[in-house]
Coordinates of C-alpha atoms in Angstrom, one line a residue:
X1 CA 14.5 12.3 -14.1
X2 CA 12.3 9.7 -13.0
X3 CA 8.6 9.9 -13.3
X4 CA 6.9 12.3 -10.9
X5 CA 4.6 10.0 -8.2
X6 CA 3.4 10.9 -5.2
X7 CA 6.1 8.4 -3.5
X8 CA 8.6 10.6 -5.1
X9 CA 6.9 13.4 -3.9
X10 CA 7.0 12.4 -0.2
X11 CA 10.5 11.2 -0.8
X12 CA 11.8 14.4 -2.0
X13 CA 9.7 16.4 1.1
X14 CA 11.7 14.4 3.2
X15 CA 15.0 15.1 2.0
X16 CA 14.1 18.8 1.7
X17 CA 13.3 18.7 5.4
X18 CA 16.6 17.4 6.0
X19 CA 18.3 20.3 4.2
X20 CA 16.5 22.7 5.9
X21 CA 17.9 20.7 9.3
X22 CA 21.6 20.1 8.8
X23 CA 24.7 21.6 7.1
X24 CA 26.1 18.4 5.7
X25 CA 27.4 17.8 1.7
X26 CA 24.4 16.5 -0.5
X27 CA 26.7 13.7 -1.5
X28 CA 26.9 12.9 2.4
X29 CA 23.3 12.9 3.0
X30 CA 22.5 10.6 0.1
X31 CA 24.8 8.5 1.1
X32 CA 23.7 8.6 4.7
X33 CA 20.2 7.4 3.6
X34 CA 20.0 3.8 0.9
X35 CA 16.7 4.8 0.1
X36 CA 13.6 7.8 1.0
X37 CA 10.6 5.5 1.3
X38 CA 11.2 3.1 -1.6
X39 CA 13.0 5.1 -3.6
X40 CA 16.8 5.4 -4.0
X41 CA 18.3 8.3 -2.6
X42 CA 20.8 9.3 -5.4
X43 CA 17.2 9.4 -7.6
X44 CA 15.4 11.5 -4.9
X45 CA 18.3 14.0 -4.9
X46 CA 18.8 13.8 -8.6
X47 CA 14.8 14.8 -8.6
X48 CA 15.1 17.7 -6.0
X49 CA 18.1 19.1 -7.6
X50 CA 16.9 19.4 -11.1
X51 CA 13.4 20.3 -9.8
X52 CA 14.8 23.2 -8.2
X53 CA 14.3 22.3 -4.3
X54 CA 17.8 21.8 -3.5
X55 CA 21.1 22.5 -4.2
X56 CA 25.3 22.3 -3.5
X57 CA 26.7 25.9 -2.3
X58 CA 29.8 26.8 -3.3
X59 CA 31.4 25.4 -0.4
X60 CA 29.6 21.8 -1.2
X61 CA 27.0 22.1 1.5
X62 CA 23.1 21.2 1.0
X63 CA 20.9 24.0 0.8
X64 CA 17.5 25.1 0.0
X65 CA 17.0 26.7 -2.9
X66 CA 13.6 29.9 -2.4
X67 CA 11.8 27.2 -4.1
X68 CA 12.9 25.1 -1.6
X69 CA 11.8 27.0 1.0
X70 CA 8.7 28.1 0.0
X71 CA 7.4 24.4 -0.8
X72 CA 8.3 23.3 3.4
X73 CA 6.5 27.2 4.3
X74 CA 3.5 25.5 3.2
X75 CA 1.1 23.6 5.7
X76 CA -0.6 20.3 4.7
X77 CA 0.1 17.4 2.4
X78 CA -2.6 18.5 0.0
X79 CA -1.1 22.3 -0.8
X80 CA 2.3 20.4 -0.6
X81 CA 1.4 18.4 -3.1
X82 CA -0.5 20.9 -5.7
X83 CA 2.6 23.1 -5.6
X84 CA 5.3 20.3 -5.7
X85 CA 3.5 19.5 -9.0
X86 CA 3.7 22.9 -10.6
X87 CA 7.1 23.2 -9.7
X88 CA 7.9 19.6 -11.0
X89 CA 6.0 20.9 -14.3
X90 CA 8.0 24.6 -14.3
X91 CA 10.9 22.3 -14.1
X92 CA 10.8 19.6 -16.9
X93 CA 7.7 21.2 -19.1
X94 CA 6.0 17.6 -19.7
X95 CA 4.2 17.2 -23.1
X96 CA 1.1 16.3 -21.0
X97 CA 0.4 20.1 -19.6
X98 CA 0.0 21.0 -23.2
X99 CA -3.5 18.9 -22.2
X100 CA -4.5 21.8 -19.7
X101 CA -5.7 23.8 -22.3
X102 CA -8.3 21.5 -22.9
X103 CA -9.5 20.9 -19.1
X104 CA -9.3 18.6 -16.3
X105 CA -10.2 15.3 -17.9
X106 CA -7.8 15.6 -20.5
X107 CA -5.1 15.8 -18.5
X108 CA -5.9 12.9 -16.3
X109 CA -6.5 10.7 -18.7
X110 CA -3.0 11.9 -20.4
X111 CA -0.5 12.7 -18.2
X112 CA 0.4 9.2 -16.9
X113 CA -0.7 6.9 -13.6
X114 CA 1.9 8.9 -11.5
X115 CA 1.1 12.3 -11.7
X116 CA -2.9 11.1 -12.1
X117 CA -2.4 9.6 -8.5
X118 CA -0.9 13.4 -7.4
X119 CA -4.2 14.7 -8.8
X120 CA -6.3 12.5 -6.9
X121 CA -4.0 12.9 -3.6
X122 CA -3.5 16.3 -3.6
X123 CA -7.7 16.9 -4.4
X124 CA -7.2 18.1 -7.9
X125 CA -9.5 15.1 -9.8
X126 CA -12.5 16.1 -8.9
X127 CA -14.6 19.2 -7.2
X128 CA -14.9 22.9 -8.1
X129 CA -14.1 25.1 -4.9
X130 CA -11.9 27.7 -5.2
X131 CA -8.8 26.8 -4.8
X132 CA -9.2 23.3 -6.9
X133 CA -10.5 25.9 -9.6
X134 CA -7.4 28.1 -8.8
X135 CA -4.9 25.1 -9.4
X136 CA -6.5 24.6 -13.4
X137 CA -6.3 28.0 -14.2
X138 CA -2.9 28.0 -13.4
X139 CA -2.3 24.9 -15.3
X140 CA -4.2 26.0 -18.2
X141 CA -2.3 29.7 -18.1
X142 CA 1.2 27.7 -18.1
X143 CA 0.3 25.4 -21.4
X144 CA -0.6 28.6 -23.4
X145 CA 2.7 30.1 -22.4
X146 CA 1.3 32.4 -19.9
X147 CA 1.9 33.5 -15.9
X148 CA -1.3 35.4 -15.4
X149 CA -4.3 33.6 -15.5
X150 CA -6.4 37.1 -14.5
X151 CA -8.2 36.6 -18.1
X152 CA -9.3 33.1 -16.7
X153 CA -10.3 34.0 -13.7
X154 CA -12.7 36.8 -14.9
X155 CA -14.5 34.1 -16.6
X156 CA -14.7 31.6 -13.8
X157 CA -16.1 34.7 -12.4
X158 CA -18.8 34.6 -14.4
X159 CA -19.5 31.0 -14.5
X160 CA -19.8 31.0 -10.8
X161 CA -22.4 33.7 -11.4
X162 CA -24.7 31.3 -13.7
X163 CA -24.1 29.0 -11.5
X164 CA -25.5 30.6 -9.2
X165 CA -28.1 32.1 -10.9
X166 CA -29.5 29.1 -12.1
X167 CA -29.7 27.1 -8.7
X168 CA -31.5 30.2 -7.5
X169 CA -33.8 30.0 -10.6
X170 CA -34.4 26.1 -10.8
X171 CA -34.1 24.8 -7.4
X172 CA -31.4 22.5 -8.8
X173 CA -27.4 22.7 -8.7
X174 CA -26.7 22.9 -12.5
X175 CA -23.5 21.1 -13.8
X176 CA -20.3 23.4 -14.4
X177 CA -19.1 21.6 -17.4
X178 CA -16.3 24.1 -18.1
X179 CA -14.1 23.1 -15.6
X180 CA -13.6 19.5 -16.7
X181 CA -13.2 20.1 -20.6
X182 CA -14.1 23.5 -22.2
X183 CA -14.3 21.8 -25.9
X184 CA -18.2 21.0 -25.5
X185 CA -19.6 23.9 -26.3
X186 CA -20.9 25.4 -23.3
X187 CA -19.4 25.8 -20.0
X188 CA -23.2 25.2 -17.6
X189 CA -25.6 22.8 -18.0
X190 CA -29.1 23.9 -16.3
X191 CA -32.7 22.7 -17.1
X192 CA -35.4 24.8 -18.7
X193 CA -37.1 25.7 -15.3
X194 CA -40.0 24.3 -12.9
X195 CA -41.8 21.9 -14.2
X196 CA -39.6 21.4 -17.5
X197 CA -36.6 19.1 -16.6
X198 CA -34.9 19.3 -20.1
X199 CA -31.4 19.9 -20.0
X200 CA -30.6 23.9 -20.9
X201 CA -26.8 24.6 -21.8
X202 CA -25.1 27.9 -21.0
X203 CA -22.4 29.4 -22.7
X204 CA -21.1 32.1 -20.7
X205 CA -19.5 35.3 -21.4
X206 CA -17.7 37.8 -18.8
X207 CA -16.4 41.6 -19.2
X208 CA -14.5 43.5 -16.6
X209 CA -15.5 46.6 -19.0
X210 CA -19.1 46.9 -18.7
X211 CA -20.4 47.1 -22.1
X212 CA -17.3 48.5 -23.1
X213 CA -16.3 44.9 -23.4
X214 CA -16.5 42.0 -26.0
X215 CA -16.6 38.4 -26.1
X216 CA -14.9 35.9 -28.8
X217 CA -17.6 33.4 -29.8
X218 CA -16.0 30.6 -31.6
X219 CA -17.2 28.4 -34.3
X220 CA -17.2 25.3 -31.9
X221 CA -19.7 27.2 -29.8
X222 CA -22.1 28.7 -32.4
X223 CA -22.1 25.3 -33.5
X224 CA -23.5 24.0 -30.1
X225 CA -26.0 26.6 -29.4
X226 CA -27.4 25.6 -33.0
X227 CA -27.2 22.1 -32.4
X228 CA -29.1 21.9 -28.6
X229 CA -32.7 22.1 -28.7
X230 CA -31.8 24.2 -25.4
X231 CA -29.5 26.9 -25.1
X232 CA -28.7 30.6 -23.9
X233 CA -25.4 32.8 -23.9
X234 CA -25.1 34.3 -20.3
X235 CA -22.7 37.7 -20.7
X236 CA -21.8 39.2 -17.3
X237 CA -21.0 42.9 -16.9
X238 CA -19.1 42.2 -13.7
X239 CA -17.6 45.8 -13.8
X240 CA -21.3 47.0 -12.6
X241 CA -22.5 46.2 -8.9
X242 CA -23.9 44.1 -8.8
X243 CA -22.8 42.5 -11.8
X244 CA -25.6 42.3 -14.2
X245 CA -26.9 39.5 -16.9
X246 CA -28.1 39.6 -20.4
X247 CA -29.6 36.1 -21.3
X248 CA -29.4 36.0 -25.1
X249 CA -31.0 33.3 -27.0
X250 CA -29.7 32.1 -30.4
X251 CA -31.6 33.3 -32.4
X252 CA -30.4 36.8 -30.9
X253 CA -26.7 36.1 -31.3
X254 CA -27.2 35.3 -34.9
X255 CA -27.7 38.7 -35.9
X256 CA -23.7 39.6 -35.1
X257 CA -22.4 36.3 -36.7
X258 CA -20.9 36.2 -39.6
X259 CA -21.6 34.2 -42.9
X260 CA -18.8 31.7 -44.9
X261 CA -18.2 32.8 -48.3
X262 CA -16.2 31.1 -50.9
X263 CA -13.7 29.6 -49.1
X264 CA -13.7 31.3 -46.6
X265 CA -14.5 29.8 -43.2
X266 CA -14.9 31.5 -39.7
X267 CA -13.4 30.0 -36.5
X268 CA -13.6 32.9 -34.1
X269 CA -15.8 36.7 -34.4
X270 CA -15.5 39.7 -31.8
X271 CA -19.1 40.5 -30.4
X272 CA -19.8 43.7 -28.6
X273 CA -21.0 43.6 -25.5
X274 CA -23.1 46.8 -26.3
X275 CA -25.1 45.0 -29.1
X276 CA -27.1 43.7 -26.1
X277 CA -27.5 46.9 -23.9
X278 CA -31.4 46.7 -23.8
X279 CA -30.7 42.8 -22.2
X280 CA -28.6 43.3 -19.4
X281 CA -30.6 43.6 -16.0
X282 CA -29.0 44.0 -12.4
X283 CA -28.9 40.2 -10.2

């Protein structure tokens, strides 16, 4: 297969559109066409077929494939583009989306000029509104193995909420650093409030069970709150409403966090959300 691109892209939406358009062989229409923009067309239809797009029926007609179909359903080059990449990666499972996990930047300095332009085309290298946001879960969900990225999306939940919170606190649009890597530590980066401009990171926690919930701290994190001369844990009970906030301070958290002994070493411990009933007030 060669490498995804966004020429290859438009190349392979233009053959699709002919599918959808004619009853003629495959073999037919690639040899009707030398090349789809600059590309071949036996290596466009070589990419459509084994991406899923397009396909020979039994009676050696072209036809869309529900993939296909749904991929010329949608309107505008952007959303084009966004799910001609996940169906490119669904396809032919690239090392790269292993990178996902890890965040945005990752994969774009990773996954190779081609599919870094897609990014940039289709809106995906930069900005956090919904549906950019959407488009990383997804990506994320598919490099641990997963289809359902609800789990995600209840924490983007309540990183939106600190967000939020904060620029209503401060005056200032804080930094949501969890969407371009979440291996720093802390997923917002505030300030400490009027008057005091230092930098206050946010590690935020989110349960769809009220205080029935927990949250998985990891070393990584405990290590970060310790380090940063200014830092809070933000858990949101989003099953309340509205949802409601504790702010927890370090000092706080260290109570519930465990010790290394011998040779043992901790990497993750489960925290009850309950531990900090008396905290949580409504926003």
């Amino acid at each position: 297969m060669i490498p995804f691109s966004p020429g290859v892209a438009q190349a392979c939406f233009e053959l699709v559109g002919i599918v959808s358009r004619s009853s003629l062989p495959l073999v037919q229409i690639v040899s009707s066409f030398a090349h789809f923009g600059s590309i071949r067309s036996s290596q466009v239809a070589e990419f459509a077929q084994e991406t899923g797009w397009v396909r020979s029926g039994e009676d050696g007609l072209a036809v869309l494939t529900p993939q296909g179909g749904r991929l010329l359903s949608i309107g505008g080059y952007q959303p084009m583009l966004r799910q001609a990449l996940l169906d490119h990666i669904d396809a032919s499972g690239p090392p790269w989306v292993q990178c996902a996990a890890s965040g945005r930047s990752r994969v774009m300095a990773f996954a190779g000029s081609g599919v870094a332009q897609i990014m940039v085309e289709a809106g995906l290298a930069s900005g956090c509104d919904d549906d950019v946001v959407r488009f990383w879960d997804d990506l994320a969900a598919r490099a641990k193995g997963l289809r359902d990225a609800s789990m995600s999306r209840i924490g983007r939940l309540g990183e939106r909420l600190t967000i939020a919170h904060e620029e209503a606190r401060t005056g200032a649009k804080p930094k949501w650093i969890a969407v371009n890597s979440n291996e720093d530590g802390y997923d917002v980066l505030s300030i400490v409030g009027d008057g005091d401009s230092r930098l206050l990171s946010i590690e935020v926690k989110t349960s769809s069970q009220g205080l029935y919930g927990a949250m998985h701290l990891t070393r990584n994190e405990w290590e970060m709150a310790q380090e940063r001369t200014a830092h809070l844990f933000h858990l949101w009970d989003v099953r309340s409403e509205p949802p409601k906030l504790a702010k927890v301070s370090g000092g706080e958290m260290q109570r519930h966090v465990p010790a290394d002994s011998g040779s043992g070493r901790w990497e993750s411990v489960l925290i009850l959300f309950a531990a900090f009933e008396p905290q949580f007030s409504s926003q």
